[in-house]
Tab-separated table of C-alpha atoms in Angstrom:
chain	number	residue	atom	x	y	z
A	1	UNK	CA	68.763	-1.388	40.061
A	2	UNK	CA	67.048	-2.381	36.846
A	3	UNK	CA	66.301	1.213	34.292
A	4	UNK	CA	62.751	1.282	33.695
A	5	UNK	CA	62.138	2.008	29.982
A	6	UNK	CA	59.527	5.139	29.231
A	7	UNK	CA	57.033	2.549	29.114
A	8	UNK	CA	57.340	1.191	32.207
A	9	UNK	CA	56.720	4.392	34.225
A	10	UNK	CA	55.826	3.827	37.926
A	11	UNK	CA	52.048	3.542	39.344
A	12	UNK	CA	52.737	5.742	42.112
A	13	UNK	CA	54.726	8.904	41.500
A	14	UNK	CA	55.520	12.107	42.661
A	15	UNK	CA	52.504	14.540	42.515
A	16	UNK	CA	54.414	17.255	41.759
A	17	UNK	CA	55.794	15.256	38.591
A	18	UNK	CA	51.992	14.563	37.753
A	19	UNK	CA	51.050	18.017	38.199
A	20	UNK	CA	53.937	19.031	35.964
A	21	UNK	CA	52.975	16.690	33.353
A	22	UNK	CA	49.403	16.745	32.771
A	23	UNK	CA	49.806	20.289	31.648
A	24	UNK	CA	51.261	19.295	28.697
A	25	UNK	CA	48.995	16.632	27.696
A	26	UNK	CA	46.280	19.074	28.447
A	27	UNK	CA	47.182	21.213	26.204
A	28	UNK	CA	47.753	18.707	23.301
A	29	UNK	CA	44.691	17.083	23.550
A	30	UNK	CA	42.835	20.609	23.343
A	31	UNK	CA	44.912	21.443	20.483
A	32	UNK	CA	43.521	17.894	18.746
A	33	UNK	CA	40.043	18.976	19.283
A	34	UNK	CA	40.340	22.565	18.077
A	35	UNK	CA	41.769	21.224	15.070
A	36	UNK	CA	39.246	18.449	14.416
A	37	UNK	CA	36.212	20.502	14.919
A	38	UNK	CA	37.626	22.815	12.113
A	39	UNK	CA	38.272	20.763	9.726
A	40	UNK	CA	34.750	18.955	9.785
A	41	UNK	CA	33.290	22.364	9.886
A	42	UNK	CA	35.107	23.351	6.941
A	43	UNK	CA	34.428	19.742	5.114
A	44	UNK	CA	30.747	20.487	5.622
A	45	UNK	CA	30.819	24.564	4.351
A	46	UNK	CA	32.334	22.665	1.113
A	47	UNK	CA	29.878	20.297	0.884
A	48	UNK	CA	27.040	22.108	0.941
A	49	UNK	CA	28.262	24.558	-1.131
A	50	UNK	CA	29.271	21.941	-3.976
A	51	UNK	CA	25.619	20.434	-3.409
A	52	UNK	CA	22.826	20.466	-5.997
A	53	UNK	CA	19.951	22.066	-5.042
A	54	UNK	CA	17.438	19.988	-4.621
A	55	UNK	CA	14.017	19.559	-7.025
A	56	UNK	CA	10.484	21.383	-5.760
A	57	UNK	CA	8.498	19.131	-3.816
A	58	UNK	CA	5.109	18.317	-5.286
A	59	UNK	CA	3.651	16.170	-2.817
A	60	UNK	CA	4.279	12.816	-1.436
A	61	UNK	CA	2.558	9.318	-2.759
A	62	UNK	CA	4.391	7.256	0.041
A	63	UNK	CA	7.389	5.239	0.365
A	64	UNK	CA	7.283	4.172	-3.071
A	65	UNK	CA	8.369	7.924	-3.913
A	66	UNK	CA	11.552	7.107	-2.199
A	67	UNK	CA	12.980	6.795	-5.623
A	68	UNK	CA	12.093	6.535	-9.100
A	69	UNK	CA	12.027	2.689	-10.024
A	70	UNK	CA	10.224	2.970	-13.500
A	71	UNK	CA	12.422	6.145	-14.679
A	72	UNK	CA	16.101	7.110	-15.688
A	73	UNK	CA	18.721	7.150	-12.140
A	74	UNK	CA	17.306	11.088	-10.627
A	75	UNK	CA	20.157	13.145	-9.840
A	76	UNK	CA	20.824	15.019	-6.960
A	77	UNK	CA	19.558	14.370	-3.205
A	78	UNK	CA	16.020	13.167	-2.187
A	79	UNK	CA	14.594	15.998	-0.297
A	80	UNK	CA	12.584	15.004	2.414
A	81	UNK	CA	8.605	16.230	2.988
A	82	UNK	CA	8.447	17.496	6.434
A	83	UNK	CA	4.578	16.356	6.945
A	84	UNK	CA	5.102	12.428	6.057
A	85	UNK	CA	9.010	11.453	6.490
A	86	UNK	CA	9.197	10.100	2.897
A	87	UNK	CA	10.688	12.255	0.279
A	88	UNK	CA	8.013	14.086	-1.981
A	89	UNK	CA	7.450	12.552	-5.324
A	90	UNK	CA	9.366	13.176	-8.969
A	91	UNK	CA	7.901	13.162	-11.794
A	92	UNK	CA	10.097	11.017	-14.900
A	93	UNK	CA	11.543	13.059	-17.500
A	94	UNK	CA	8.641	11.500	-19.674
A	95	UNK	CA	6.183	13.145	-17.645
A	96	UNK	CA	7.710	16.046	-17.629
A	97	UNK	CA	7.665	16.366	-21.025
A	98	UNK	CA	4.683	15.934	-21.033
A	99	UNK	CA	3.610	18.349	-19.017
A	100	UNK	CA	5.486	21.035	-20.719
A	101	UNK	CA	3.623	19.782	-24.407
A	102	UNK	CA	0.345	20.504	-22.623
A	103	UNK	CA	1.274	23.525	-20.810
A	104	UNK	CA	2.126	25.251	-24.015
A	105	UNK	CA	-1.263	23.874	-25.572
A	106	UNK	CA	-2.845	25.168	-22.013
A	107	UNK	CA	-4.411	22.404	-21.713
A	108	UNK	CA	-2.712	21.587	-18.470
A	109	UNK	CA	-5.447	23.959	-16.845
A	110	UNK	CA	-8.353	21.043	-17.102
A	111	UNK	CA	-6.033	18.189	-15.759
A	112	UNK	CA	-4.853	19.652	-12.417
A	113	UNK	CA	-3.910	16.781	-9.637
A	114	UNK	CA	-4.300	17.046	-6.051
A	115	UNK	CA	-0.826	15.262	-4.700
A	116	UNK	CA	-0.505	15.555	-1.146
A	117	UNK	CA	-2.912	18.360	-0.484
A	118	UNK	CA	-1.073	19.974	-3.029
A	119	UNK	CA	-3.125	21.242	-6.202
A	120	UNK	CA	-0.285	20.875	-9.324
A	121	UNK	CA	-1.747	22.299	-12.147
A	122	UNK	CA	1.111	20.463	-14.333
A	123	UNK	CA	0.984	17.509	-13.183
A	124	UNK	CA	-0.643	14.312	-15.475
A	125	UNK	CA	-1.988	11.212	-14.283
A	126	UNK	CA	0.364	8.565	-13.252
A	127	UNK	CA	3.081	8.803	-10.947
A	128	UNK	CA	5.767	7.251	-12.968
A	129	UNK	CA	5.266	7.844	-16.627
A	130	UNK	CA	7.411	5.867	-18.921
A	131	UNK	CA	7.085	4.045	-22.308
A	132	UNK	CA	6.516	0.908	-20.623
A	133	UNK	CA	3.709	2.319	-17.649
A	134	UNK	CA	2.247	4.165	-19.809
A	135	UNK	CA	3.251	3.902	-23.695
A	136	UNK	CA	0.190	5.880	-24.845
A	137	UNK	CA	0.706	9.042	-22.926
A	138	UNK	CA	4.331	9.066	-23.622
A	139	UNK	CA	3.768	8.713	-27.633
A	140	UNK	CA	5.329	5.128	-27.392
A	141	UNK	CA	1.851	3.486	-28.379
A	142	UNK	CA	-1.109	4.874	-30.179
A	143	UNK	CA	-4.126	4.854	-27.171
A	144	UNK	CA	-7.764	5.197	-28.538
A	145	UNK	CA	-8.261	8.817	-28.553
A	146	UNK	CA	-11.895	8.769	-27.510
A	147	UNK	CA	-11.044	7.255	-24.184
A	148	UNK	CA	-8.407	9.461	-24.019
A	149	UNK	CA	-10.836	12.645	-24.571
A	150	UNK	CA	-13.275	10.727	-21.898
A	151	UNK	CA	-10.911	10.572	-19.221
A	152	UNK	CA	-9.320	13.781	-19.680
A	153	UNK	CA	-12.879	15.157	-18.562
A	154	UNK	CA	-14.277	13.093	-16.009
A	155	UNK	CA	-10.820	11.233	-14.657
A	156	UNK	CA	-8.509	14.971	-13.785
A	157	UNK	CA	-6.907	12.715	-10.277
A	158	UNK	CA	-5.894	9.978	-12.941
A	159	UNK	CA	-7.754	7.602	-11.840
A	160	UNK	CA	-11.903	6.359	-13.007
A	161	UNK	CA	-14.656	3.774	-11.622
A	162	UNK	CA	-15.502	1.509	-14.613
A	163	UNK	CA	-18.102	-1.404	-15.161
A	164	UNK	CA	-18.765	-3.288	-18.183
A	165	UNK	CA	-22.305	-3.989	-19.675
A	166	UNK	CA	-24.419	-4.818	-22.407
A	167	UNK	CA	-28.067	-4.241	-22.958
A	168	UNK	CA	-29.081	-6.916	-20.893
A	169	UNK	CA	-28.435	-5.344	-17.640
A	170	UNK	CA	-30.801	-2.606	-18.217
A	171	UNK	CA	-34.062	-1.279	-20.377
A	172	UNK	CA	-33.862	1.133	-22.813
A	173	UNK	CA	-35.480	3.984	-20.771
A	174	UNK	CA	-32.965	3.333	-18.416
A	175	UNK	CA	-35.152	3.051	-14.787
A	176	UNK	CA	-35.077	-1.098	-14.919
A	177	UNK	CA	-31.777	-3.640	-14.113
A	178	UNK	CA	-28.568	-3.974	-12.155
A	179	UNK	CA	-27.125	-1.427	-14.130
A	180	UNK	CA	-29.350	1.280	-13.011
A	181	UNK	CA	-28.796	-0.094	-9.133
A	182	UNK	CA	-25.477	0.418	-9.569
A	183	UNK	CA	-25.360	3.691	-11.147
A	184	UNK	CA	-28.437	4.617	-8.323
A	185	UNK	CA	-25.248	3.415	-5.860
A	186	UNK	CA	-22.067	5.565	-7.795
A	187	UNK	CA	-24.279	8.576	-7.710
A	188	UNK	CA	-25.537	8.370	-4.199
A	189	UNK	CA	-22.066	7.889	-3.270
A	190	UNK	CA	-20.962	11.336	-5.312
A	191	UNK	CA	-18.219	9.055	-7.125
A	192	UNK	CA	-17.498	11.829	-9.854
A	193	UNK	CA	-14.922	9.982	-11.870
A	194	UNK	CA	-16.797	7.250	-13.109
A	195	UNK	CA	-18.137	5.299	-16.349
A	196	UNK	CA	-19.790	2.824	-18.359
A	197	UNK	CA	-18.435	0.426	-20.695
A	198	UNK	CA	-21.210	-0.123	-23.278
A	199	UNK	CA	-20.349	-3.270	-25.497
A	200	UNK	CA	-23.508	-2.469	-27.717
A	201	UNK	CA	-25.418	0.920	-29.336
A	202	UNK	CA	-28.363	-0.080	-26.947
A	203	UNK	CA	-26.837	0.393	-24.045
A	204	UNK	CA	-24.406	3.378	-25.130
A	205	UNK	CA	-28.226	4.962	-26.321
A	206	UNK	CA	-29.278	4.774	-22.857
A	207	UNK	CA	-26.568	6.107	-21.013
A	208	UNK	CA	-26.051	8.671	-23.681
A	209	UNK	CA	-29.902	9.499	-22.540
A	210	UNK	CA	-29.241	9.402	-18.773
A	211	UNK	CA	-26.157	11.518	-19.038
A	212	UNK	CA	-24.094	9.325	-17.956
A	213	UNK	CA	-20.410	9.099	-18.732
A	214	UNK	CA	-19.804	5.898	-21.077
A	215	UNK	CA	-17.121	4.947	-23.894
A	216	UNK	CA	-18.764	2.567	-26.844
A	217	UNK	CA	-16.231	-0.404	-26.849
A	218	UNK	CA	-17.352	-3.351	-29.420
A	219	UNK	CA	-16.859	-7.019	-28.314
A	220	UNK	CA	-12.838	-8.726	-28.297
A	221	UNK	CA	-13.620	-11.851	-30.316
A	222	UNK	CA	-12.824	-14.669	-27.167
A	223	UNK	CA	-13.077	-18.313	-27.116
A	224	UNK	CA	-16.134	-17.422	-25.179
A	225	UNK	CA	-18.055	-15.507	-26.827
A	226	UNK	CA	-21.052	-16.083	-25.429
A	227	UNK	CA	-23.765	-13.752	-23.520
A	228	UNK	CA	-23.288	-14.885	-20.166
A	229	UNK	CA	-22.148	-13.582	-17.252
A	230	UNK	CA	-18.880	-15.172	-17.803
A	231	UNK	CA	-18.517	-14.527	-21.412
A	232	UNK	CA	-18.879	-10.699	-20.695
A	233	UNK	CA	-16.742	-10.536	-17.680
A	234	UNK	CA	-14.149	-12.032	-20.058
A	235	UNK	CA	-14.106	-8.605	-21.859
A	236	UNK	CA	-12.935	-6.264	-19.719
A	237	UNK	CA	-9.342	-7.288	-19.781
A	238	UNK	CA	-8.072	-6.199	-22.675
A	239	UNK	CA	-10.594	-3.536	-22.288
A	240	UNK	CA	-8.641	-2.194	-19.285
A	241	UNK	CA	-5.481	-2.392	-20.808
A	242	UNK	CA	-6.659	0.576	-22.688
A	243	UNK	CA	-6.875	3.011	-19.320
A	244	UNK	CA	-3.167	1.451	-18.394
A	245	UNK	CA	-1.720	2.364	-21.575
A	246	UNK	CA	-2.699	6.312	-21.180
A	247	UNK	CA	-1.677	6.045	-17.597
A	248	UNK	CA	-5.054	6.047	-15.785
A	249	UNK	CA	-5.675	3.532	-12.747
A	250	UNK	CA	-9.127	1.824	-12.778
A	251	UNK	CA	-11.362	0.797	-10.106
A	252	UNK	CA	-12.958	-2.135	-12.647
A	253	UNK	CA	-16.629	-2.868	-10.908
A	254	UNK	CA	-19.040	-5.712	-12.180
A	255	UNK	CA	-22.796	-4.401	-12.446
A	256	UNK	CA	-23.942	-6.934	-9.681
A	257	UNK	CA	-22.050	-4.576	-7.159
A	258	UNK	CA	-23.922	-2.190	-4.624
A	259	UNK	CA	-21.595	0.928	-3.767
A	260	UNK	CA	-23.130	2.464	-0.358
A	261	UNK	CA	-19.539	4.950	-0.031
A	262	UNK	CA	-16.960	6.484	-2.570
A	263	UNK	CA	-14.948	3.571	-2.630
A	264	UNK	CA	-11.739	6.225	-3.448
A	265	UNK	CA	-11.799	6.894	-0.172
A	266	UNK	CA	-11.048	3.464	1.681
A	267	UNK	CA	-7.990	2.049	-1.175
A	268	UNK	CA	-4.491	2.089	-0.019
A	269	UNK	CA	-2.641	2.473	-3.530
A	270	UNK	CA	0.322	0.459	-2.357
A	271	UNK	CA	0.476	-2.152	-5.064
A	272	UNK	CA	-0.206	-2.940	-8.261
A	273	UNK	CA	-3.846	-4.855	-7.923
A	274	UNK	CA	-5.897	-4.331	-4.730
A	275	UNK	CA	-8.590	-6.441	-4.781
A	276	UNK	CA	-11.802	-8.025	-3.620
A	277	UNK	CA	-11.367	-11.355	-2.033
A	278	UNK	CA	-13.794	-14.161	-2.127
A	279	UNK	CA	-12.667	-15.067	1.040
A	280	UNK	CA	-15.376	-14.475	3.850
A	281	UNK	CA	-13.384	-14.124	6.866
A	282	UNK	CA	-10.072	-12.976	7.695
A	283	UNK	CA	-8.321	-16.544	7.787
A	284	UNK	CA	-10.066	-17.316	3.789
A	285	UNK	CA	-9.197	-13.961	2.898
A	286	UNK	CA	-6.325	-13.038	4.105
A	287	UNK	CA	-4.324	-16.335	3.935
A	288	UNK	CA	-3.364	-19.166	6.171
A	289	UNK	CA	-0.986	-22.019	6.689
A	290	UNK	CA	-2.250	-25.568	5.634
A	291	UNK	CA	-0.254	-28.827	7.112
A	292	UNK	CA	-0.432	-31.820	5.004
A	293	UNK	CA	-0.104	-35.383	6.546
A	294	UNK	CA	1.786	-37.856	4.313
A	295	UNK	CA	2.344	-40.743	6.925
A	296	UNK	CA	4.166	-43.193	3.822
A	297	UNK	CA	7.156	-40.374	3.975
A	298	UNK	CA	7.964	-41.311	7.943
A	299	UNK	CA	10.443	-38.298	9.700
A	300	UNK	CA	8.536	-35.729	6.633
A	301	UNK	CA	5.585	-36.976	7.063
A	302	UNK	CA	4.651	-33.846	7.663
A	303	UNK	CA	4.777	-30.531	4.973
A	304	UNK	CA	3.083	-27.084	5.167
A	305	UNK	CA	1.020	-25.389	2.256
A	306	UNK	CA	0.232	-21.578	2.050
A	307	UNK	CA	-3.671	-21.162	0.719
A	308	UNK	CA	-5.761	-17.893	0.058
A	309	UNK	CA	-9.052	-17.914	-1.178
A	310	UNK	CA	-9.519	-16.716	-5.302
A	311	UNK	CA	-8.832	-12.786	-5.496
A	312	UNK	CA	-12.284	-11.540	-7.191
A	313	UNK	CA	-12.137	-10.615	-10.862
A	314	UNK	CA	-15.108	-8.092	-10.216
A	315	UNK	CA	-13.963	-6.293	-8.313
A	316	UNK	CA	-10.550	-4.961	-8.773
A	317	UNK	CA	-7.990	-1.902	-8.703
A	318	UNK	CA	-4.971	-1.369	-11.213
A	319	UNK	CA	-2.233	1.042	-11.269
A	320	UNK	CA	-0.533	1.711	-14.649
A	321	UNK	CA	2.749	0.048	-14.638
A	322	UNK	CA	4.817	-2.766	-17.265
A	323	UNK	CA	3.715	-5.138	-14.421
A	324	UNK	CA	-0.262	-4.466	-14.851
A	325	UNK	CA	-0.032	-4.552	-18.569
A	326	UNK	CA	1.757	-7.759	-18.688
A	327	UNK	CA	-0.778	-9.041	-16.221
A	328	UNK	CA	-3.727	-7.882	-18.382
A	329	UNK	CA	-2.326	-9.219	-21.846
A	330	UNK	CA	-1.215	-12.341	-20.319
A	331	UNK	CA	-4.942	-12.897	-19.861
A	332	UNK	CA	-6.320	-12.010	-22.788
A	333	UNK	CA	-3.883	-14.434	-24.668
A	334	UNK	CA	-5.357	-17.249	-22.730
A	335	UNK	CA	-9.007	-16.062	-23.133
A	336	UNK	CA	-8.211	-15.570	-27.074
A	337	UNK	CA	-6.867	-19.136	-26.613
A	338	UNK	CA	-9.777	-21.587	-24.966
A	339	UNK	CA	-12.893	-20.746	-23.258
A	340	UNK	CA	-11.860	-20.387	-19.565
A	341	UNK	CA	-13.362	-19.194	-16.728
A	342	UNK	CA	-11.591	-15.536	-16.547
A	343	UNK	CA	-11.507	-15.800	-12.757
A	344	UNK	CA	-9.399	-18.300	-13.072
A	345	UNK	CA	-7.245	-16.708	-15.132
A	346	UNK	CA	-7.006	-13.739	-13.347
A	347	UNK	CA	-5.643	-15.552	-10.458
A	348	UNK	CA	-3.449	-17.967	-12.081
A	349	UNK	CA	-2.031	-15.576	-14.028
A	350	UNK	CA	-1.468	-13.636	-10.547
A	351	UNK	CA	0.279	-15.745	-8.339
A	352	UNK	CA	1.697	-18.880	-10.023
A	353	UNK	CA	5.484	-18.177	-10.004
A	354	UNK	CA	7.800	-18.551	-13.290
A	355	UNK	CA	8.243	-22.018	-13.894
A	356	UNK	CA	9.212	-23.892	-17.276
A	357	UNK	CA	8.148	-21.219	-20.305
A	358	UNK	CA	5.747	-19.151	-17.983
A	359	UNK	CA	6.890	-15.960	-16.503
A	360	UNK	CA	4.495	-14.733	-13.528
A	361	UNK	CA	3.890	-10.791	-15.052
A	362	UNK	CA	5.736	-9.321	-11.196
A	363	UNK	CA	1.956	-7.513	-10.224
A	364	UNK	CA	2.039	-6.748	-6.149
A	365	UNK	CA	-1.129	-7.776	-4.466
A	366	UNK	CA	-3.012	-6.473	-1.938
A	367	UNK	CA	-6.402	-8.058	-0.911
A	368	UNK	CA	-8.898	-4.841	0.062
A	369	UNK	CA	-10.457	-5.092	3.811
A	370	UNK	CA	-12.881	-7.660	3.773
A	371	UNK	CA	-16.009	-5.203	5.899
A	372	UNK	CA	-15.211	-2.382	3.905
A	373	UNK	CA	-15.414	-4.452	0.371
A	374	UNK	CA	-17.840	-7.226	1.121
A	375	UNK	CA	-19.017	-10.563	-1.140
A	376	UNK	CA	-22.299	-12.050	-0.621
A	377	UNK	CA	-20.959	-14.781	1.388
A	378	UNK	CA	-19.231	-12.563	4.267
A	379	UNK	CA	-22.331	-10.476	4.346
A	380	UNK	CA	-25.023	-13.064	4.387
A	381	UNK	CA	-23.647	-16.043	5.460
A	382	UNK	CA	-21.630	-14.770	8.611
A	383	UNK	CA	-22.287	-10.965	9.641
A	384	UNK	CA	-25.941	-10.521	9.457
A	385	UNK	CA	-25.910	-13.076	12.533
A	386	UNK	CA	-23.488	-11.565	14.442
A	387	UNK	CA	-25.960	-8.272	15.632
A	388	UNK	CA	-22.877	-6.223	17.214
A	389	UNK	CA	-20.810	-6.773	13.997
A	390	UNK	CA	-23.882	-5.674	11.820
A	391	UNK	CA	-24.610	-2.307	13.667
A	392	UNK	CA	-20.601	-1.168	13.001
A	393	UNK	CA	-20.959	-2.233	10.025
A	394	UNK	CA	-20.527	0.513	6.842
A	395	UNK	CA	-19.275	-1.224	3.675
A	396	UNK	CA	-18.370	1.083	0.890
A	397	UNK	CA	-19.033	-1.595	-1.476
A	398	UNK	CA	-21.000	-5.282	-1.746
A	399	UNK	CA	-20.137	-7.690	-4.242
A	400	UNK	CA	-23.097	-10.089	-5.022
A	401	UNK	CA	-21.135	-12.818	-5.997
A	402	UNK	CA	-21.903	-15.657	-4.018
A	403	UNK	CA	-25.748	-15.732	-4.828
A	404	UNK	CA	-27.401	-16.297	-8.308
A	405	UNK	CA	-30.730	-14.071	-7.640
A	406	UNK	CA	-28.623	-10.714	-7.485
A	407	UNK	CA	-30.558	-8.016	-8.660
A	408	UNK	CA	-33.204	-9.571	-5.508
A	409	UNK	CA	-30.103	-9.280	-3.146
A	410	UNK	CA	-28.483	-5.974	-4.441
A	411	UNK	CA	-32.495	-3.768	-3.609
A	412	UNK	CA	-32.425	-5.779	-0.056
A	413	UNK	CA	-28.923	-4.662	0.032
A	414	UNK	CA	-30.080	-1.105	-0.533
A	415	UNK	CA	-32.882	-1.342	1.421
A	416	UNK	CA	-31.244	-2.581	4.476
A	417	UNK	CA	-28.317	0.090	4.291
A	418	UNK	CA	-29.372	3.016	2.646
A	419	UNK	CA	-33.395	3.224	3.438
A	420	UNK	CA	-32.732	1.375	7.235
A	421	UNK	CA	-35.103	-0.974	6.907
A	422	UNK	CA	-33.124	-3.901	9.509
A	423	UNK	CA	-35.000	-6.584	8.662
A	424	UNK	CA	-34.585	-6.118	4.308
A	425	UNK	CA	-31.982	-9.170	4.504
A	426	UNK	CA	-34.101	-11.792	6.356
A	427	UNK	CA	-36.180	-13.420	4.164
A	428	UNK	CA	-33.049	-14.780	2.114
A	429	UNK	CA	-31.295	-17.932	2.846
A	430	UNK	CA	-27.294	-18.108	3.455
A	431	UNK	CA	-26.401	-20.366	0.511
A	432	UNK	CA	-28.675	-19.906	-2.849
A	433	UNK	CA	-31.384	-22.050	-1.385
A	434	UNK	CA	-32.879	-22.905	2.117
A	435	UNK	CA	-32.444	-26.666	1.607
A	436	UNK	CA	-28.414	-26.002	0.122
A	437	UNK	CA	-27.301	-28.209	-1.346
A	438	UNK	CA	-30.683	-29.456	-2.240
A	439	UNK	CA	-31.528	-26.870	-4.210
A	440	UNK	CA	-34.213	-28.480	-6.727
């Protein structure tokens, strides 16, 4: 008969050879195991021994603390914050330079930040300082040292309200205009960190007599230089640049704005501009696809189109970063350059992509929730007739865009939410007359 080779043992054998056997293979394979859990255990003991220890959490800001795009490569592991999942937040080595300047100066004491439920008594504004995010505070640009002293005093979480006016907006005494609706909103709403941007002495007089919180900025020369609301709304561009550059976010508010809630406490802070839409439901606002029927091109007759309705430019947040400053002076060049409407701009600038010699500034959008941060036209024109939307309905700020009689609309505005009088918005017509669009 045929030798069978080693590896060609039979199915069916002896039992007593199997018994015999498996001992030794028993015994090996134990051996194996022994030996493997040993030498991971020991591979970890060296690890962790050879590991740097990690830097003191001092909060967490979110997934975008996950690492440090805007500073030098961070050394060493990410140590994760128990409470949210995300690893806590580093400052950059600019920021901690910072920080040690001022706590030798003590003046670290007056700009303590809550991060995280976490009072840091050292830490500045800004969650990524660099010279490009923000070149004032880190000695890379010269940033106007009044607004610095300002901010430093009403702005300690790094971050203000502002709105821009002139003396036409309110009297001298200070108790007549959209200006003093607004402020009567900010104040009800016990928004703290807040100010006025007076581009005249009259104005800066008044709120110097009210006690309210304002930096004196003179007038950009613009292609549109004129008194309107457009020609002062195309100020506060390179205006805001000035808060970016010493590494403050702004909340930028026009004047024809009711605030009926902080409006710090309903932002996300996940991108670069959050902003007001003038969309007016969630489709406008929010974005939607749009076919297009060309029947000449046959098979493609057919093509899709994304559209969004404008973002507002009166209602916007920034966060210091390169991105927001190269956003802001992009649109400044262009208002230098021809009289525009800034709006416009703003959104151009925005979203266009880089194409031929313009380079879209990188900004990350978010549009704000459309019944928390109203315009005129979703308030009036769709959800004062829906009754069951209306009584849920808490906005922490309306944006009387839409409608050219503001001031009328902002005090039925207040009227309806603040004093509860239900029927204060009835009397006005959806559009900006009750024959629309026969409006003479």
């Amino acid at each position: 008969p045929m030798a069978l080779s080693p590896l060609h043992t039979p199915l069916k054998g002896s039992r007593a050879n199997a018994r015999a056997s498996s001992g030794g293979v028993d015994s090996r394979i134990l051996t194996a195991l022994f030996l493997g859990v040993a030498a991971g255990a020991l591979a970890s003991t060296v690890t962790e021994w050879a590991r740097p220890a990690p830097s003191p959490a001092i909060g967490n800001f979110g997934t975008q603390a996950a690492g440090c795009p805007e500073c030098p490569k961070c050394d060493g592991p990410e140590p994760i914050e128990a409470s949210s999942g995300h690893p806590p937040a580093k400052l950059s080595k600019y920021a901690q330079l910072r920080d040690s300047e001022h706590a030798s100066d003590g003046a670290s004491s007056s700009r303590a930040l809550s991060v995280g439920g976490v009072t840091n008594d050292r830490l500045m504004p800004g969650e990524w300082w660099t010279p490009k995010t923000a070149p004032a505070a880190t000695g890379a640009e010269k940033g106007d040292e009044t607004l610095k002293a300002i901010l430093g005093e009403i702005a300690p979480n790094g971050e203000v309200l502002a709105a821009v006016s002139n003396k036409a907006l309110i009297n001298e005494n200070g108790d007549y205009g959209m200006l003093r609706t607004w402020l009567d909103g900010v104040q009800r709403s016990k928004v703290k960190n807040y100010l006025v941007i007076c581009l005249d002495e009259t104005v800066a007089g008044t709120m110097k007599k009210l006690g309210v919180p304002y930096w004196h900025r003179e007038r950009k020369a613009l292609a549109d230089g004129d008194e309107t609301n457009h020609g002062i709304s195309a100020q506060k561009f390179h205006i805001l640049r000035e808060f970016l550059v010493l590494g403050y976010s702004v909340l930028l508010s026009d004047v024809d704005i009711v605030t009926l809630d902080n409006p710090f406490d309903h932002l996300y802070r996940d991108s670069d501009v959050e902003g007001l839409s003038d969309g007016y439901d969630e489709r406008t606002a929010y974005g939607w696809n749009d076919g297009i029927d060309d029947p000449k091109m046959g098979w493609a007759r057919y093509a899709q189109t994304m559209r969004v309705f404008a973002m507002n430019s009166g209602l916007f947040y920034l966060k210091p970063s390169d991105r927001t400053l190269r956003f802001m002076d992009g649109i400044t060049a262009r208002l230098e350059r021809a009289k525009e409407w800034d709006q416009a701009v703003y959104n151009e600038e925005m979203f266009f992509p880089s194409h031929g010699d313009h380079v879209n500034p990188g900004v990350t959008t978010r549009v704000m929730e459309i019944d928390v941060f109203m315009n005129s036209k979703t308030l009036f024109v769709v959800a004062r007739h829906d009754k069951k939307r209306m009584w849920n309905l808490k906005p922490a700020m309306v944006h009387v865009n839409y409608h050219p009689d503001k001031w009328e609309r902002m005090k039925a505005i207040w009227a309806y939410f603040v004093d509860g009088k239900k029927k204060a918005l009835d009397a006005f017509p959806d559009g900006s007359c009750k024959n629309a669009p026969d409006c003479r």
